[in-house]
Amino acid sequence: MGFQIRQVHPVFVGELTGIDLRRPPGEDEVAALHAGMQRYAVLVLPNQAVTDEEQIAFSRHLGELELAVGGTLQKSEEKRLKLELADASNLDRHNKLFARNDRNRMYSLGNRLWHSDSSFRPIPAKYSLLSARTLPSAGGNTEFADMRAAYDALDADMKALINDLVCEHSLVYSRQQIGFDDLSHEERSMFTVARQPLVRKHPWSGRQSLFLSAHAGAIVGWEKPEARDLLRHLTEHATQREFVYAHAWRLNDLVIWDNRQTMHRVCRFDDTREPRDMRRTTIAGDGPETLPHHSSGRA
Ligand code: OGA
Ligand code: MN
């Protein structure tokens, strides 16, 4: 196998070459990919001109797919892409740009907040694979932050304070942050709350990381303003430049990230003028995260 990974950031992120995602990977390649993901947390694969079917077929070799249901305002029949693909574009189902005041556009601006995919689900996502099919002429980088390095850099008092805390994650919280609150009754009841540990251990490496996300809006047993203050503090800490890699997309890049070890966000671009067609397959987590024994908040 001609599989090669070159680290492209001081603390994480590798560029992976020598694999063709249009062909079924060998067992050795799948094993090397998982090992690479564990070590680098983000892998950039240049020149992977895949179709939707090829992206889906390759993704299935890495685990069970999470379907793009319940994470957006769009009903299944309104979606541009198959249920196996999350649509991270600024396009409607006729491949037209969303109008400036389109609710779906407003909602998608939530992706500009630091987050971990599907942290609002009882089983949060493992990997996300994002394929760049059409790019704008400027802007629209995706930034990634290493939540392991961010955890390691906390002092002992902070680690002791947060180690057993449990957060509540919901799409309602991330949309509140961007001022999007005109949710219908039906949407509100669909956007349920999931409890997640604030610190989690990688199941293979045992490494601890901060489980932060824009969807986190409460800490069990804490008053909301106090919880938001801590979450904001930790998010600012975790997204300092030394922990962040900014990916400037080239056409047909495919980037895989481990949501259990990183956060990400998309940066500003002129989304009312130029298409940015990004398609994501998502590998489901292995199960719910383990919650600490005494998960009622502060002792
Ligand atoms: C996503 C996401 C960022 C981007 O697909 O999960 O957050 O750069 N996308 O489009
Ligand atoms: Mn995302």
XYZ file of C-alpha atoms and ligand atoms in Angstrom:
310
model
C 0.000 0.000 0.000
C 1.362 3.415 -0.980
C -0.246 5.043 2.030
C 1.678 8.034 3.408
C 0.890 10.588 6.101
C 2.800 13.847 6.511
C 2.048 15.961 9.585
C 1.099 19.493 8.539
C 0.564 21.256 11.887
C 2.757 21.241 15.038
C 0.220 19.354 17.200
C -2.139 17.429 14.890
C -3.410 17.076 11.263
C -1.833 14.889 8.594
C -1.953 14.966 4.815
C -2.700 11.501 3.524
C -1.632 10.478 0.014
C -1.362 7.171 -1.822
C -4.967 6.053 -1.527
C -7.799 6.220 -4.069
C -11.189 6.572 -2.417
C -12.950 5.416 -5.585
C -11.699 1.876 -4.958
C -12.563 -0.340 -1.998
C -9.741 -0.037 0.554
C -7.792 -3.088 1.700
C -7.957 -4.178 5.327
C -4.450 -2.830 5.864
C -5.520 0.560 4.503
C -8.576 0.711 6.763
C -6.417 -0.163 9.782
C -3.824 2.472 8.807
C -6.575 5.055 8.367
C -7.990 4.426 11.841
C -4.473 4.563 13.291
C -3.833 7.819 11.425
C -7.090 9.286 12.705
C -6.200 8.366 16.265
C -2.828 10.048 15.991
C -3.561 13.108 13.837
C -7.334 13.560 14.526
C -7.680 15.314 11.133
C -6.548 13.863 7.798
C -6.494 15.872 4.588
C -6.784 13.797 1.394
C -6.046 15.871 -1.721
C -7.332 15.056 -5.229
C -10.188 12.724 -4.360
C -12.743 13.449 -7.088
C -15.494 11.207 -5.751
C -19.156 10.916 -6.661
C -21.755 10.771 -3.908
C -21.969 6.995 -4.291
C -18.190 6.608 -4.078
C -18.005 8.805 -0.990
C -20.768 6.789 0.682
C -19.249 3.438 -0.295
C -15.803 4.394 0.995
C -17.203 5.822 4.223
C -18.993 2.562 5.003
C -15.591 0.862 5.297
C -14.840 3.074 8.312
C -18.007 2.238 10.241
C -21.745 2.584 10.297
C -23.108 5.753 8.709
C -25.087 8.302 10.659
C -28.000 9.460 8.502
C -28.626 13.169 7.975
C -31.978 13.134 9.726
C -33.068 15.508 12.452
C -30.051 17.801 12.222
C -31.555 20.438 9.913
C -34.787 22.316 9.275
C -35.277 20.503 5.986
C -37.686 17.623 5.780
C -36.381 14.531 3.977
C -38.257 15.403 0.761
C -36.764 18.930 0.723
C -33.189 17.719 0.792
C -30.838 18.173 -2.144
C -28.776 15.096 -1.271
C -29.414 11.516 -0.193
C -29.951 10.800 3.494
C -26.438 9.344 3.716
C -25.042 12.825 3.000
C -25.248 15.885 5.218
C -25.476 18.986 3.051
C -22.976 21.598 4.235
C -23.557 23.752 1.132
C -25.371 27.056 0.634
C -27.618 25.515 -2.049
C -31.270 24.524 -2.150
C -32.564 21.378 -3.770
C -32.538 23.019 -7.212
C -28.847 23.868 -6.723
C -29.679 27.581 -6.363
C -28.084 29.772 -3.725
C -30.223 30.279 -0.642
C -31.765 33.754 -0.633
C -30.304 36.119 1.912
C -33.256 35.787 4.290
C -33.892 32.060 3.750
C -34.381 30.278 7.073
C -32.145 27.447 5.929
C -29.359 29.941 5.315
C -29.851 31.507 8.743
C -29.806 28.087 10.338
C -26.625 27.061 8.488
C -24.767 30.089 9.851
C -24.599 28.008 13.048
C -21.741 26.081 11.361
C -19.597 29.180 11.853
C -19.533 28.456 15.592
C -16.979 25.992 16.975
C -18.688 22.628 17.305
C -18.387 18.872 17.295
C -20.764 17.131 14.871
C -23.912 15.610 16.324
C -22.964 16.351 19.927
C -26.718 16.978 20.311
C -27.441 13.306 19.569
C -27.442 10.605 22.269
C -24.710 8.927 20.217
C -22.458 11.719 18.960
C -20.561 11.326 15.681
C -17.215 9.579 15.353
C -15.719 10.720 12.032
C -16.937 13.253 9.495
C -15.746 13.099 5.876
C -16.227 16.370 4.017
C -15.744 16.559 0.249
C -15.213 19.870 -1.555
C -17.197 19.799 -4.826
C -17.468 23.539 -5.595
C -15.550 26.310 -3.857
C -16.022 30.069 -3.583
C -13.271 32.336 -4.890
C -12.415 33.589 -1.390
C -13.011 32.641 2.241
C -14.743 29.541 3.551
C -11.776 27.891 5.221
C -12.608 25.236 7.769
C -10.768 25.521 11.068
C -10.050 22.616 13.390
C -8.988 22.696 17.038
C -7.279 19.859 18.920
C -9.289 19.139 22.060
C -6.637 16.743 23.441
C -3.912 19.379 23.382
C -6.399 21.867 24.854
C -7.221 19.505 27.713
C -3.554 18.737 28.406
C -2.801 22.466 28.671
C -5.334 23.081 31.457
C -3.954 23.451 34.976
C -4.638 20.831 37.652
C -7.319 22.918 39.407
C -9.308 23.344 36.219
C -9.016 19.647 35.399
C -10.300 18.786 38.886
C -13.210 21.211 38.495
C -14.372 19.854 35.140
C -13.464 16.146 35.154
C -16.884 14.958 36.380
C -19.131 17.576 34.804
C -21.929 16.727 32.409
C -23.193 19.144 29.750
C -26.495 19.402 27.981
C -26.250 19.746 24.201
C -29.040 20.790 21.863
C -29.449 22.461 18.478
C -31.637 24.964 20.323
C -28.571 26.205 22.238
C -26.303 26.623 19.205
C -29.056 28.433 17.278
C -29.760 30.653 20.292
C -26.139 31.767 20.134
C -26.588 33.119 16.601
C -29.941 34.701 17.408
C -31.953 32.131 15.459
C -34.932 31.504 17.673
C -37.985 31.412 15.424
C -38.294 27.647 15.731
C -41.704 26.087 15.255
C -43.247 23.966 17.959
C -42.473 20.881 15.887
C -38.825 21.898 15.397
C -38.412 22.636 19.078
C -39.722 19.205 20.019
C -37.369 17.591 17.465
C -34.328 19.415 18.903
C -34.014 17.410 22.110
C -31.263 17.589 24.709
C -28.410 15.068 24.962
C -26.180 14.761 28.020
C -22.472 14.465 27.366
C -19.410 14.370 29.630
C -17.322 17.565 29.494
C -14.158 15.488 29.502
C -13.954 12.300 27.523
C -11.454 9.549 27.000
C -10.596 8.288 23.564
C -11.671 4.634 23.511
C -8.489 3.434 21.779
C -5.727 5.711 23.048
C -7.172 6.497 26.489
C -6.241 10.157 25.876
C -8.504 12.693 27.504
C -10.032 15.563 25.590
C -12.443 18.430 26.116
C -15.895 17.688 24.755
C -16.998 21.194 23.855
C -19.427 22.290 21.166
C -21.634 25.263 20.343
C -24.527 22.895 21.062
C -23.505 22.736 24.758
C -25.637 25.261 26.628
C -25.995 23.944 30.168
C -24.109 22.023 32.835
C -26.094 19.600 34.973
C -26.521 21.045 38.485
C -25.252 24.529 37.528
C -27.078 27.795 36.961
C -27.101 28.688 33.265
C -25.024 31.919 33.395
C -22.357 30.164 35.448
C -22.349 27.223 33.044
C -22.135 29.457 29.971
C -19.286 31.419 31.578
C -17.253 28.241 32.070
C -18.070 26.851 28.619
C -17.104 30.148 26.993
C -13.865 30.277 28.979
C -12.960 26.716 27.977
C -13.897 27.311 24.342
C -11.680 30.390 24.194
C -8.851 28.427 25.769
C -9.311 25.470 23.418
C -9.368 27.559 20.250
C -6.201 29.554 20.812
C -4.123 29.668 17.649
C -1.583 27.082 18.855
C -4.303 24.409 18.898
C -5.899 25.448 15.587
C -5.328 24.373 11.982
C -7.050 26.354 9.203
C -7.767 24.323 6.095
C -7.766 26.313 2.851
C -9.754 24.052 0.553
C -8.675 22.961 -2.917
C -11.223 21.423 -5.252
C -11.718 17.686 -4.552
C -10.057 17.764 -1.154
C -11.660 15.358 1.234
C -11.015 16.000 4.912
C -11.742 13.458 7.627
C -11.914 14.591 11.240
C -12.483 12.809 14.522
C -15.289 14.600 16.348
C -14.215 12.894 19.579
C -10.896 14.750 19.576
C -11.541 17.997 17.725
C -13.924 20.898 17.162
C -14.346 22.699 13.849
C -16.043 25.684 12.258
C -16.412 27.195 8.804
C -15.082 30.723 8.281
C -16.920 33.600 6.620
C -17.357 33.782 2.876
C -19.848 35.546 0.630
C -22.438 32.795 0.731
C -25.188 34.835 -0.954
C -23.080 35.291 -4.110
C -21.033 32.166 -4.710
C -21.775 28.467 -4.337
C -19.795 26.392 -1.876
C -20.831 22.790 -2.357
C -19.578 20.615 0.487
C -20.929 17.131 1.144
C -20.418 15.199 4.332
C -20.703 11.572 5.255
C -20.671 10.875 8.963
C -19.555 7.768 10.834
C -21.734 7.119 13.854
C -20.195 6.829 17.288
C -19.909 3.354 18.836
C -22.452 4.170 21.553
C -23.386 6.838 24.073
C -20.454 8.472 25.857
C -19.740 7.233 29.372
C -21.026 9.674 31.957
C -19.196 10.149 35.261
C -20.723 8.317 38.251
C -21.738 11.416 40.153
C -23.173 13.365 37.289
C -25.351 15.763 39.243
C -22.906 18.649 38.877
C -21.034 20.257 41.711
C -20.464 18.297 44.926
C -19.886 20.105 8.703
C -19.349 21.453 8.873
C -17.946 23.020 7.808
C -17.669 23.491 6.447
O -20.081 19.680 7.545
O -20.082 19.438 9.709
O -19.340 21.962 9.965
O -16.551 23.963 6.238
N -18.879 22.005 7.766
O -18.541 23.419 5.584
Mn -19.858 20.421 11.482
